[in-house]
Amino acid sequence: MYNKGLIEHLAEFVSDRNGIADKAALSTQVQQHFNLIKDRSVFYGEWFAIRFCKAASRNFGNTVLALSALHRYDNIPSSFV
């Protein structure tokens, strides 16, 4: 099931924190605001799963590989931040 309003709220919440440059702080804020459960590197709830990654350089090929961690949550919308 897809909750468009909640996904839009998530996108706005993250966008409002553009430039935070701290993956741990952003993920904690999102987890607390949306009451998400942390499962290793993925945060999830009833309506979506999200994973936060950072790249040390402009070449972030290995970061994209982290999408495989979201495979377990294919039944709900997933995001990669």
Short mmCIF file of C-alpha atoms in Angstrom, two decimals:
data_model
loop_
_atom_site.label_atom_id
_atom_site.label_comp_id
_atom_site.label_asym_id
_atom_site.label_seq_id
_atom_site.Cartn_x
_atom_site.Cartn_y
_atom_site.Cartn_z
CA MET A 1 0.00 0.00 0.00
CA TYR A 2 1.21 3.51 -0.81
CA ASN A 3 0.54 6.49 1.45
CA LYS A 4 1.19 9.42 -0.87
CA GLY A 5 0.70 12.07 1.81
CA LEU A 6 3.16 10.44 4.20
CA ILE A 7 5.77 9.90 1.46
CA GLU A 8 5.45 13.54 0.45
CA HIS A 9 5.83 14.54 4.10
CA LEU A 10 8.98 12.38 4.33
CA ALA A 11 10.44 14.00 1.20
CA GLU A 12 9.67 17.47 2.55
CA PHE A 13 11.09 16.61 5.99
CA VAL A 14 14.39 15.43 4.47
CA SER A 15 14.51 18.30 1.96
CA ASP A 16 14.05 20.84 4.77
CA ARG A 17 17.24 19.46 6.30
CA ASN A 18 19.26 19.80 3.10
CA GLY A 19 22.88 20.51 3.93
CA ILE A 20 22.79 18.88 7.37
CA ALA A 21 25.87 16.87 6.24
CA ASP A 22 25.49 14.44 9.13
CA LYS A 23 24.00 11.07 8.25
CA ALA A 24 23.60 10.02 11.87
CA ALA A 25 21.78 13.21 12.86
CA LEU A 26 19.46 13.09 9.85
CA SER A 27 18.62 9.42 10.31
CA THR A 28 17.90 9.98 14.02
CA GLN A 29 15.60 12.90 13.24
CA VAL A 30 13.71 10.90 10.62
CA GLN A 31 13.50 7.83 12.86
CA GLN A 32 12.07 9.83 15.75
CA HIS A 33 9.72 11.98 13.68
CA PHE A 34 8.19 9.02 11.80
CA ASN A 35 8.48 6.51 14.67
CA LEU A 36 10.55 4.06 12.61
CA ILE A 37 12.21 0.81 13.62
CA LYS A 38 15.92 0.40 12.87
CA ASP A 39 16.96 -2.93 11.36
CA ARG A 40 20.72 -2.79 10.78
CA SER A 41 21.08 0.09 8.31
CA VAL A 42 17.43 0.34 7.28
CA PHE A 43 14.70 2.25 9.05
CA TYR A 44 11.14 1.10 8.42
CA GLY A 45 7.57 1.55 9.48
CA GLU A 46 4.18 0.51 8.21
CA TRP A 47 4.28 2.76 5.15
CA PHE A 48 7.89 2.94 3.97
CA ALA A 49 11.50 1.89 4.45
CA ILE A 50 14.47 4.22 4.13
CA ARG A 51 18.22 3.86 4.16
CA PHE A 52 20.71 6.69 4.64
CA CYS A 53 24.09 6.59 2.92
CA LYS A 54 26.93 8.99 2.41
CA ALA A 55 29.66 9.16 -0.18
CA ALA A 56 33.19 10.27 0.54
CA SER A 57 33.62 11.49 -3.02
CA ARG A 58 31.58 12.36 -6.08
CA ASN A 59 31.93 8.75 -7.24
CA PHE A 60 29.32 6.97 -5.15
CA GLY A 61 29.08 3.63 -6.95
CA ASN A 62 29.45 1.58 -3.77
CA THR A 63 26.74 3.63 -2.11
CA VAL A 64 24.27 2.61 -4.81
CA LEU A 65 25.07 -1.03 -4.04
CA ALA A 66 23.56 -0.41 -0.61
CA LEU A 67 20.14 -0.50 -2.26
CA SER A 68 20.28 -4.28 -1.91
CA ALA A 69 19.67 -3.78 1.82
CA LEU A 70 16.17 -2.58 0.94
CA HIS A 71 15.29 -5.83 -0.86
CA ARG A 72 13.73 -7.24 2.32
CA TYR A 73 11.23 -4.37 2.28
CA ASP A 74 9.94 -4.80 -1.28
CA ASN A 75 6.37 -4.93 0.01
CA ILE A 76 6.44 -1.25 1.07
CA PRO A 77 7.71 1.88 -0.71
CA SER A 78 11.44 2.33 -0.12
CA SER A 79 13.70 5.32 -0.28
CA PHE A 80 17.43 5.83 -0.50
CA VAL A 81 18.80 9.05 0.98
#
